Structure formats: C-alpha cells, structure tokens
XYZ file of C-alpha atoms in Angstrom:
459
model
C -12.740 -2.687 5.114
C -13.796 0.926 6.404
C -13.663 0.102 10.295
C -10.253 0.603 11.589
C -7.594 -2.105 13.512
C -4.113 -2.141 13.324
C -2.367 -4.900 10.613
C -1.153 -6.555 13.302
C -3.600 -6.238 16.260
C -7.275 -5.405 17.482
C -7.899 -1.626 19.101
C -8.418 -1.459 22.828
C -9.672 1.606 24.781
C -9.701 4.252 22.561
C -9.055 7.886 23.585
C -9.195 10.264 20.953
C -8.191 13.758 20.571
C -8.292 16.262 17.858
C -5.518 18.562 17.006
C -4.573 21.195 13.277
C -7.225 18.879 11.325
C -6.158 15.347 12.323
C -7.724 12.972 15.198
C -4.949 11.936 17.095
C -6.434 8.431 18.512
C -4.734 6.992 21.529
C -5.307 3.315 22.315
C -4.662 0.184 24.622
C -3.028 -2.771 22.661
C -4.808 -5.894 23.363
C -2.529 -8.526 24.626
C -3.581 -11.352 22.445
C -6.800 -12.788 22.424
C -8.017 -12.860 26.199
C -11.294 -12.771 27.735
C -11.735 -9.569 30.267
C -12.380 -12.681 33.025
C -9.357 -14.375 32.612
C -6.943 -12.052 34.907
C -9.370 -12.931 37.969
C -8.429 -16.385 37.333
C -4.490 -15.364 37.196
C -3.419 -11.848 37.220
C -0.602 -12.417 34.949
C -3.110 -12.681 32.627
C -4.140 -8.772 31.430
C -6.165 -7.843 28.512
C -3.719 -4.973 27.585
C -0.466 -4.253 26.627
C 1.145 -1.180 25.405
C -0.362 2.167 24.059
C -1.050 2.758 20.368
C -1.092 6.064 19.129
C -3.001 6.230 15.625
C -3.129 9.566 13.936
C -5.338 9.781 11.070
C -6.644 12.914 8.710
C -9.620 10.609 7.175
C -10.941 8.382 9.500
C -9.005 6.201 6.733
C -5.294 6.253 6.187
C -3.619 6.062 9.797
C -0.018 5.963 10.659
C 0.974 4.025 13.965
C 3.184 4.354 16.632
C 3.808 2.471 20.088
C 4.146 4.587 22.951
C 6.072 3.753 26.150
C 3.585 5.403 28.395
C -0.610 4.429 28.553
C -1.837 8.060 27.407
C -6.041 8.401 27.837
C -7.770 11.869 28.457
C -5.751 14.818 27.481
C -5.620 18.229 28.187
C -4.157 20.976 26.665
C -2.763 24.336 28.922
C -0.110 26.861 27.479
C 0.728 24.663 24.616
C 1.534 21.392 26.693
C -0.865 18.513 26.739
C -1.039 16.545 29.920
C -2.724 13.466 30.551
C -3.019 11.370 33.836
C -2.621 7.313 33.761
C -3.123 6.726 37.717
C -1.896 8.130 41.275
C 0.939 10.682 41.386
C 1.919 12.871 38.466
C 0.857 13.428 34.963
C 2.222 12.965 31.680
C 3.185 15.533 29.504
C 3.906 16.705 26.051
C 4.854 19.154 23.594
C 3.667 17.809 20.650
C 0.911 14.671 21.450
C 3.850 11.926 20.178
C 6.263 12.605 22.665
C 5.161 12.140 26.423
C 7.037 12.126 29.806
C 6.688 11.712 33.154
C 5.562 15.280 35.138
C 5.328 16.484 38.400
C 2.680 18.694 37.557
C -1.060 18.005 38.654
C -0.434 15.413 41.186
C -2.993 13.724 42.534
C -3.337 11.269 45.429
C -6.204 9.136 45.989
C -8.054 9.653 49.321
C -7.721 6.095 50.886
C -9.718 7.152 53.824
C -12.821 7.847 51.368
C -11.745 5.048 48.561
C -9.900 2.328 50.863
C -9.771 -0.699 48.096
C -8.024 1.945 45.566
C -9.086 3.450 41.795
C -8.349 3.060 38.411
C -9.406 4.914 35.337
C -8.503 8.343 35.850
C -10.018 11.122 33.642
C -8.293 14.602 33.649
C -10.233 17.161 32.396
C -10.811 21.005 32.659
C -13.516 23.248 34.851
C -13.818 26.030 33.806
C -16.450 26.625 36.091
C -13.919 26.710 39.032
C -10.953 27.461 36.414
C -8.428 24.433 36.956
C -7.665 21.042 36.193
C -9.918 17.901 37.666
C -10.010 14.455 37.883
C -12.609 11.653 37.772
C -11.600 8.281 38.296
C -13.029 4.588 39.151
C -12.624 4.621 42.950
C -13.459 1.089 44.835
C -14.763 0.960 48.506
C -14.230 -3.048 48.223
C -12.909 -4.968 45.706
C -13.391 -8.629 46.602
C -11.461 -9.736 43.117
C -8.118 -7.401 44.419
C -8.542 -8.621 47.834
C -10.507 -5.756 49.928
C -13.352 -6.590 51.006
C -16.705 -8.534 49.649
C -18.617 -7.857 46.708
C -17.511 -4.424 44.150
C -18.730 -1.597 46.093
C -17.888 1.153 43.918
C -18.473 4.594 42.357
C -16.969 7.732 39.892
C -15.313 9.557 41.776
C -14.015 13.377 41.526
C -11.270 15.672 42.546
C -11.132 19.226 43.659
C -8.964 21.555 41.317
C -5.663 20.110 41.263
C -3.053 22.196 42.103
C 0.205 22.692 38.613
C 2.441 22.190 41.818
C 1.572 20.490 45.241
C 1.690 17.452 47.296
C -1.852 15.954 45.551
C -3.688 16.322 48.681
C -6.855 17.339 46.947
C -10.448 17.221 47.980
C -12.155 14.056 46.695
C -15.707 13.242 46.747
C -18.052 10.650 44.856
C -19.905 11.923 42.162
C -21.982 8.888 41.367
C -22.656 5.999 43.380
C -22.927 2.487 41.907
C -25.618 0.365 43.863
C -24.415 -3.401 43.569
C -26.015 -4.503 46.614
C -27.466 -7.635 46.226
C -25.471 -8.582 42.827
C -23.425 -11.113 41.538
C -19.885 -10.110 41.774
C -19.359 -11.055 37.862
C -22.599 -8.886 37.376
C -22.045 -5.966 39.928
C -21.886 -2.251 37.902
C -18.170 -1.529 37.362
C -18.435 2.620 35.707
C -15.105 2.377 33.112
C -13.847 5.168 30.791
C -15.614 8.099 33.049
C -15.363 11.128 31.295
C -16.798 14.742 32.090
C -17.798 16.929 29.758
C -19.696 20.049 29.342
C -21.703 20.438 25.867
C -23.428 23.900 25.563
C -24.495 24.839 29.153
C -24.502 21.631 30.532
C -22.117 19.089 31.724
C -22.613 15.426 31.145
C -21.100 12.329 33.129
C -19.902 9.579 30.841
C -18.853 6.269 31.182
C -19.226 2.585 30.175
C -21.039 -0.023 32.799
C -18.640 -2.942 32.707
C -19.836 -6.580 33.266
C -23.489 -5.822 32.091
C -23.634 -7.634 28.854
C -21.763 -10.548 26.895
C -18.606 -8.102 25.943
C -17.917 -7.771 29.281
C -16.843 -4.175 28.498
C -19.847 -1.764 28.580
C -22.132 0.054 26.507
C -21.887 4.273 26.617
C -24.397 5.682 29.464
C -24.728 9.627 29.758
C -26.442 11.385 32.658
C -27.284 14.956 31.946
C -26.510 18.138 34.046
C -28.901 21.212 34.459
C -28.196 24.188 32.284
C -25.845 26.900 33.931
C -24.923 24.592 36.953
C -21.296 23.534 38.056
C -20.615 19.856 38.647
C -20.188 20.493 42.444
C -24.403 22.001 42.161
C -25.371 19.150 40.944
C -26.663 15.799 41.553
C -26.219 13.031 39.272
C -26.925 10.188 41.777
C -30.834 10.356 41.260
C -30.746 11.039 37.193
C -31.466 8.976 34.430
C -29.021 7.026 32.796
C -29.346 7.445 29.142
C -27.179 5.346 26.101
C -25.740 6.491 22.957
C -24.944 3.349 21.328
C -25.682 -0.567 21.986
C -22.983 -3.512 23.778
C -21.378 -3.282 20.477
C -19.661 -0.551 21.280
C -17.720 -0.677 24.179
C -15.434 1.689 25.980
C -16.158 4.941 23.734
C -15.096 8.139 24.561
C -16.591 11.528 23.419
C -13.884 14.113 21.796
C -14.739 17.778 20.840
C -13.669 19.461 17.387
C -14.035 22.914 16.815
C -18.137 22.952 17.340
C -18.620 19.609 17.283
C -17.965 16.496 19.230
C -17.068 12.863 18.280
C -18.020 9.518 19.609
C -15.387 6.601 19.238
C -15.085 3.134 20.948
C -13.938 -0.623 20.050
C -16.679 -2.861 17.826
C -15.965 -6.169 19.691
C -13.862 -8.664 18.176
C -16.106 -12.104 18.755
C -20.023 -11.116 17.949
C -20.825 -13.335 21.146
C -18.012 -13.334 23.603
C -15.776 -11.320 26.064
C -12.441 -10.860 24.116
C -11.166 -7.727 24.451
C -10.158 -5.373 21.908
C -12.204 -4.927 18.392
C -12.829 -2.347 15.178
C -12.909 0.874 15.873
C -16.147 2.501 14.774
C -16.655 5.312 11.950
C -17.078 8.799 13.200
C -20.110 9.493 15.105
C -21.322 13.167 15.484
C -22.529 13.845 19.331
C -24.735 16.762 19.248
C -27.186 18.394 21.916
C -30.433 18.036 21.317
C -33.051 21.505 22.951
C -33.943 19.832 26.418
C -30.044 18.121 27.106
C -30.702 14.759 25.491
C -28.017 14.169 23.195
C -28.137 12.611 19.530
C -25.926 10.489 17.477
C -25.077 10.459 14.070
C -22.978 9.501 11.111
C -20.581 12.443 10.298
C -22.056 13.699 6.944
C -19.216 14.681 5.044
C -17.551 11.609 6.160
C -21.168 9.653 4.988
C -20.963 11.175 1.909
C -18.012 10.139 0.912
C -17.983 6.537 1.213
C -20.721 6.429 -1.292
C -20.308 5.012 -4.651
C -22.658 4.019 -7.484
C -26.475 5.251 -5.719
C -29.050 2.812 -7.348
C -32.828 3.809 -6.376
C -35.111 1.399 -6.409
C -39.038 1.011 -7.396
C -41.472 0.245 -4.650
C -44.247 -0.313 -6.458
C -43.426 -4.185 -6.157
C -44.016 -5.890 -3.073
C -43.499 -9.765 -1.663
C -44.256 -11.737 1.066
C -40.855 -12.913 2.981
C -41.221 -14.859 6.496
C -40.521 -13.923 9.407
C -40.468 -10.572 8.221
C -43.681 -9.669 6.155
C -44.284 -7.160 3.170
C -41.098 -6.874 1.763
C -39.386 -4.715 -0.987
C -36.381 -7.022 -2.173
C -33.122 -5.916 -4.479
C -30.277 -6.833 -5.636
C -26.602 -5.114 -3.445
C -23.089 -5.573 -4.044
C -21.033 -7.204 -1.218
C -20.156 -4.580 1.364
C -22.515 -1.574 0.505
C -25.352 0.767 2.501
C -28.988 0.633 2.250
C -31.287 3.856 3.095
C -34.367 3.580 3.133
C -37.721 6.266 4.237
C -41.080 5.170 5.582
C -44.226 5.712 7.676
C -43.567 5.167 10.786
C -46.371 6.872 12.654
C -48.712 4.063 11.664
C -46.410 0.775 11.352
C -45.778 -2.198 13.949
C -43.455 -3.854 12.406
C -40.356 -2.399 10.347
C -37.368 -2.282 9.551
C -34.175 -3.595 6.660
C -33.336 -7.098 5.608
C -29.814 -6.719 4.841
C -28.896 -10.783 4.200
C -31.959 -12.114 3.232
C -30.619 -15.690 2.653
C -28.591 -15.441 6.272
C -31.799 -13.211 7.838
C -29.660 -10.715 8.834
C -31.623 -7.700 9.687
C -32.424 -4.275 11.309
C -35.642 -3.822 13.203
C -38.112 -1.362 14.849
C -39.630 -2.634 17.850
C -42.523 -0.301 18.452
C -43.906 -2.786 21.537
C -40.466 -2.279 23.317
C -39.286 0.885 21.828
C -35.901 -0.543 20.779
C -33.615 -0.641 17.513
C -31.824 -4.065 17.130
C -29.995 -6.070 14.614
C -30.504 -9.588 14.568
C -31.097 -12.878 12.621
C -33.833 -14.626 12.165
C -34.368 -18.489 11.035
C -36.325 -20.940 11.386
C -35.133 -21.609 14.705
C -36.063 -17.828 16.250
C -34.348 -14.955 16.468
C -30.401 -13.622 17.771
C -30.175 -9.968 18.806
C -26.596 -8.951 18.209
C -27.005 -5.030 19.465
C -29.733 -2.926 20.530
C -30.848 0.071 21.820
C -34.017 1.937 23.276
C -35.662 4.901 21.757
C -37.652 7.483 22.828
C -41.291 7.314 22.465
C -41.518 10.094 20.020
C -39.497 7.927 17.044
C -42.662 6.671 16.154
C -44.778 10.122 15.700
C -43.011 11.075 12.190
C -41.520 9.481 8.929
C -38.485 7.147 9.902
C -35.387 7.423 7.904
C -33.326 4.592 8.518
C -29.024 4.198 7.244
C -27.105 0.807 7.275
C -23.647 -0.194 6.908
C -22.953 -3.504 6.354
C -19.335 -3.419 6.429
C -17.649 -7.176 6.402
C -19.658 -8.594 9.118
C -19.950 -5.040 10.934
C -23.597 -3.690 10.598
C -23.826 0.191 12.004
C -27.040 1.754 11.642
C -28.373 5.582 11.986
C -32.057 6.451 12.759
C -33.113 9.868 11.848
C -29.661 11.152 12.220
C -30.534 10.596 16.017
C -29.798 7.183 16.915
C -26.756 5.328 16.336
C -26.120 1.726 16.620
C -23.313 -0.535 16.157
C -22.968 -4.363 15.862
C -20.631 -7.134 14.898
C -22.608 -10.098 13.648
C -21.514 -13.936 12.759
C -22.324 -12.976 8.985
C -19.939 -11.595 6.555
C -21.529 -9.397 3.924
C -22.020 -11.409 0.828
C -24.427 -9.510 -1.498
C -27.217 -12.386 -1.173
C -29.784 -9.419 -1.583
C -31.252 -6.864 0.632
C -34.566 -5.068 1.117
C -37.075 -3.237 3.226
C -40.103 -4.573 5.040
C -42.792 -2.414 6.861
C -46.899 -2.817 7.164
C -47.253 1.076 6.219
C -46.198 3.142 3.139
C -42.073 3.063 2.253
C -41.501 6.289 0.894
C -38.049 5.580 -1.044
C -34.954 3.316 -0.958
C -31.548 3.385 -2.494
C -28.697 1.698 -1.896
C -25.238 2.212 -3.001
C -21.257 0.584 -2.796
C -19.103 1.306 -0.201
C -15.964 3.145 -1.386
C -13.045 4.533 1.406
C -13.214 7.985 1.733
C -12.477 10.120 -1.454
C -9.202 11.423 -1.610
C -10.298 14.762 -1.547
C -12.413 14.377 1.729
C -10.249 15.802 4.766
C -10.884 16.021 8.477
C -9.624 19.409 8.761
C -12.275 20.451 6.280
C -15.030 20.029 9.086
C-alpha cells in the first residue's frame, strides 16, 4: 500500500516539517480504536497517546521513533527548533529527534479574555513584527470541561512572545466561532490552527471539528490581503474556503524550499468517528493570482508511482446505469486512471473506478461539487466531497484517481484535491469513464512505490 501508517498503529495529528531533503513527520499515536466522543462519556478515555516521529526521504520508506514529549508546529531560530504543546514553556531541540523542556517563549493564556482555557497551540514566526507568535484554540465556555453552557469558542493569537519573560503577552481573538443556537455535539470546534503567510499574504488554517461523520474536520483556509500584517486584518467577515473533503482530517500545511505541502490522517472507518487513519500522499499547496490556493499531487512524486501506462481507444462506447455513456477497460488491482474531457458542455461526468461495486468519481455541475461515491440499485453513498469554483466547468477537465486498497484520492486539473476512504477494496473488476460530451483520452496504469531513484531532496 502507498498511504502511510505505522505496522503497529493508525497516524493521528500529523505535523510535518521539512529539514536537508527529508520530511520529518511528527504525529499523535492513537490510543486504540476510540471514537473522538467517547472521552465526554469518561475522560479516561482519550483518543491519543504518545508522539510518533516518522522521518521519511520518499514519502515511502519511514523510520519510527516514540517521543516522550507531544511535538506539533515547529520553529526553527539560530539552529534550535522549538515547538509549543500548551501553557508555559516550549520545547526545544538541536536536532528535531531530541526535544526538552525550555524556558524560552513562555506563554500564559489570558484567563480574563479565555476563562474556560485553550488547547491547540500553534507557534509560528512574524516576520511582519519580527518574533515568535502563537495561535491556539481558546474556549469562553466549555460545557463538556465544566465552564459554562454550550462551546463558545474561537482561534486565538498572541503578541510577540518574548525568548525570556514571565508569558504575560497580549492576546486577542483572531476568529470568532458563532455556535449560537447549535447543538453542543455540532457546535464549530477550529482544531490544528495554523498561520501561514504564502507569497504576500497570510492565510488562517484550521480544521472545523464535529462538522461531519469523522468527527475531526475537514481543512478550511481564509485568505489575507496582499502586503497586510495579521494584526491589519480581519478574518472574522471572510470566506471560508476548503482544500480537501471530511476525508482528510486534521492536515497541516508545511513549506519546502518554494513550495508547500499538505498532510493529514485518511480516516480509519469510511463511516465513523475513530480517530487516527492513513496518512495521505504529498499534496502540493500553491497560490493561485487572486489568493485562492490550489491543490495538487506532487509531480515528481506522481510520476513515479507509475508503472505499465496502457492508453485506451474511445472510439467504443456503452450504456452502463446509473451512470450513462460509458468507456469501459480492463485495470489491475490497485492502479490510477486519468482521463481528459469536455467539460464546458457536459452535465454529467466523471470515472467509474469499480464498476461491479459502483464505486465512482463524479462532477456535479448542478451543485458544483467533486465526490466519490457508490451507486446501486438502492441510490447513492457519498464518501468525500468537495465544492468547486464555478469556472471548472468553462475548459477541458483533466481528472487523476488513485485507487489505493480501499483509499480513492483524486486531482482535478492539478487544482483540486480530494481524498476518501471507501467500504471497497480495489479489486480490478474494471474501470472506465462516463461523460455526455467528447472524452478526449484515457490511460491508466499500475501503481508501483516510488522508484528508488526518486528522492525528496531532489524537489
């Protein structure tokens, strides 16, 4: 299998961080197989245990190591790395495997502002205002902790933090989460914030917990104006984009020399709330000319997993229910299926990729949305989706699937990326394309892991 987990466990809350050509991925160790509910029922009961550091120079081959301290966002000064877990000081290192406790870059939470407490701090750099910050996950109430009614919540963000000091640093909320009127198992919960600045902008990041069947959220984006600090700016009244679908939850965004990286946890259970899954291959994050950002597979990575490229004819069609005119083929088990077709014109397209199971990937034009699903007789099961913009359908659509095991990820345009674990393990019972409008080409090919010669420190 291509997608990542441990031998011996499922990957939590990744963090990753690139260093001298390797990703050094830092992760939460699910404690066996719990649903992200259960600890509200008993808090003995918590979805993670120790942190995992993975460090890998393929996406492929990755050597392990338990840590004795949770390390998440890092940043480097001077040739240390620091990273911050909570309240009080940071951690520190000299070499990313090694970390201790230091009292450098404390930071106390402002209980005056945030009275039911935080969780989920981010460090990261300004250099805007030249120092180290801190977002976290700071609660007003917290009915399930005992403050309060409801989740009244927001990301919330520190002044510069001080190398030495007593942590008595401004604080101030940075987005507001309205939950008035929810459910308390449905009220916005913003997990894994992260800011980062891309180009001349920064961007607010973070994954909108208890919105879907994972529990764990999907990753949102709101977008800063160009040449405008943090403190500027107002992300309270922006638009909260997505760069993936509820299948993949808790990613983080890393940057590597020019480029930046997307990686997060493919849930374990297609339709349930265990914690801890797959980690995903490597997404590219990229800026697109007015801030939006795009997603896609990393080529050189892409191009390596590729073995045996058959093209097929399309001058052959059938008629397959539910989905239409249909160009049908033979695929090995576990393999990728590209496809190009007119997109400007077509209502209904998309790529069977199980046509005895109905497993496919489809186009919505009427709701704008990418989705994989399955289809029967008795309807239809979205496993993942995610909206598009309404230009997708002005051009030729070139569509990419995985269909790793029973992991589907899919890449529109080299724009859109979408991950999604489905009930269905790959089993070669054919594949195909279906669309009302011309397909231009299709091939499909084996999935190999990455060729020896492939290296991350070749990007």
């Amino acid at each position: 299998m291509l997608h990542f987990r441990s031998k011996e466990w499922y990957v939590g809350d990744v963090h990753p961080y690139y260093r001298d050509g390797k990703l050094y991925l830092f992760y939460l160790k699910p404690n066996g197989i719990v649903r992200c509910d259960a600890c509200f029922e008993d808090p003995a009961k918590v979805v993670c245990g120790a942190s995992v550091l993975a460090v890998t120079e393929n996406y492929h081959d990755f050597s392990e190591k338990e840590l004795s301290v949770p390390v998440v966002n890092i940043v480097e000064q001077d040739g240390r790395f620091y990273s911050r877990v909570g309240e009080g000081s940071c951690l520190e290192s000299g070499d990313l495997v090694h970390w201790e406790r230091s009292k450098s870059y404390s930071l106390a939470l402002d209980r005056a502002q945030f009275p039911a407490g935080a969780r989920d701090y981010a460090l990261f750099y300004d250099d805007d205002l030249g120092g180290f910050r801190s977002t976290m996950l700071a609660y007003y109430t917290n009915e399930h902790n005992g403050f309060g009614r409801g989740l009244d919540c927001a990301v919330g963000i520190s002044g510069v933090i001080g190398e030495k000091g007593d942590g008595t640093v401004p604080q101030r909320v940075l987005l507001p989460l309205d939950n008035r009127g929810r459910d308390l198992m449905r009220s916005l919960e913003a997990e894994c914030n992260q800011m980062l600045k891309i180009g001349k902008r920064w961007y607010l990041l973070t994954s909108l917990a208890r919105q879907t069947v994972h529990w764990v959220g999907p990753l949102s984006y709101w977008i800063g104006n160009e040449d405008t600090p943090i403190d500027q700016d107002d992300f309270t009244h922006k638009r909260e984009y997505r760069l993936d679908g509820e299948d993949l939850s808790a990613a983080q965004v890393a940057p590597f020399q020019d480029r930046y990286y997307k990686f997060g946890w493919i849930p374990m259970n297609y339709n349930g709330q265990e914690w801890g899954g797959h980690l995903n291959l490597p997404h590219e994050v990229y800026q697109l000319p007015d801030g939006r950002l795009g997603c896609r597979l990393d080529p050189a990575y892409g191009r390596s997993i590729v073995k045996d490229v058959v093209s097929w004819d399309v001058v052959f069609f059938q008629f397959l229910p539910p989905f239409g005119r249909c160009v049908l083929g033979k695929v090995e088990t576990n393999f990728g299926l590209r496809a190009c077709f007119d997109l400007e014109r077509s209502e209904k397209t998309g790529l069977i990729l199980d046509q005895e199971k109905g497993i496919a990937v489809e186009l919505d034009r009427e709701k704008r949305q990418m989705r994989v699903v399955q289809r029967d007789q008795s309807g239809m099961f979205c496993f993942s989706s995610l909206d598009l913009e309404p230009d997708t359908w002005s051009a030729p659509a070139e569509i990419h699937a995985i269909y790793d095991e029973d992991i589907v990820e899919v890449f529109l345009n080299d724009r859109y990326a979408l991950c999604a674990r489905t009930d269905v393990f790959c089993s070669g019972n054919g594949a195909g394309v279906f669309c009302d409008r011309e397909i231009r080409w299709i091939r499909s090919y084996t999935l190999q892991p990455p060729a020896g010669s492939y290296r991350i420190s070749d990007r």
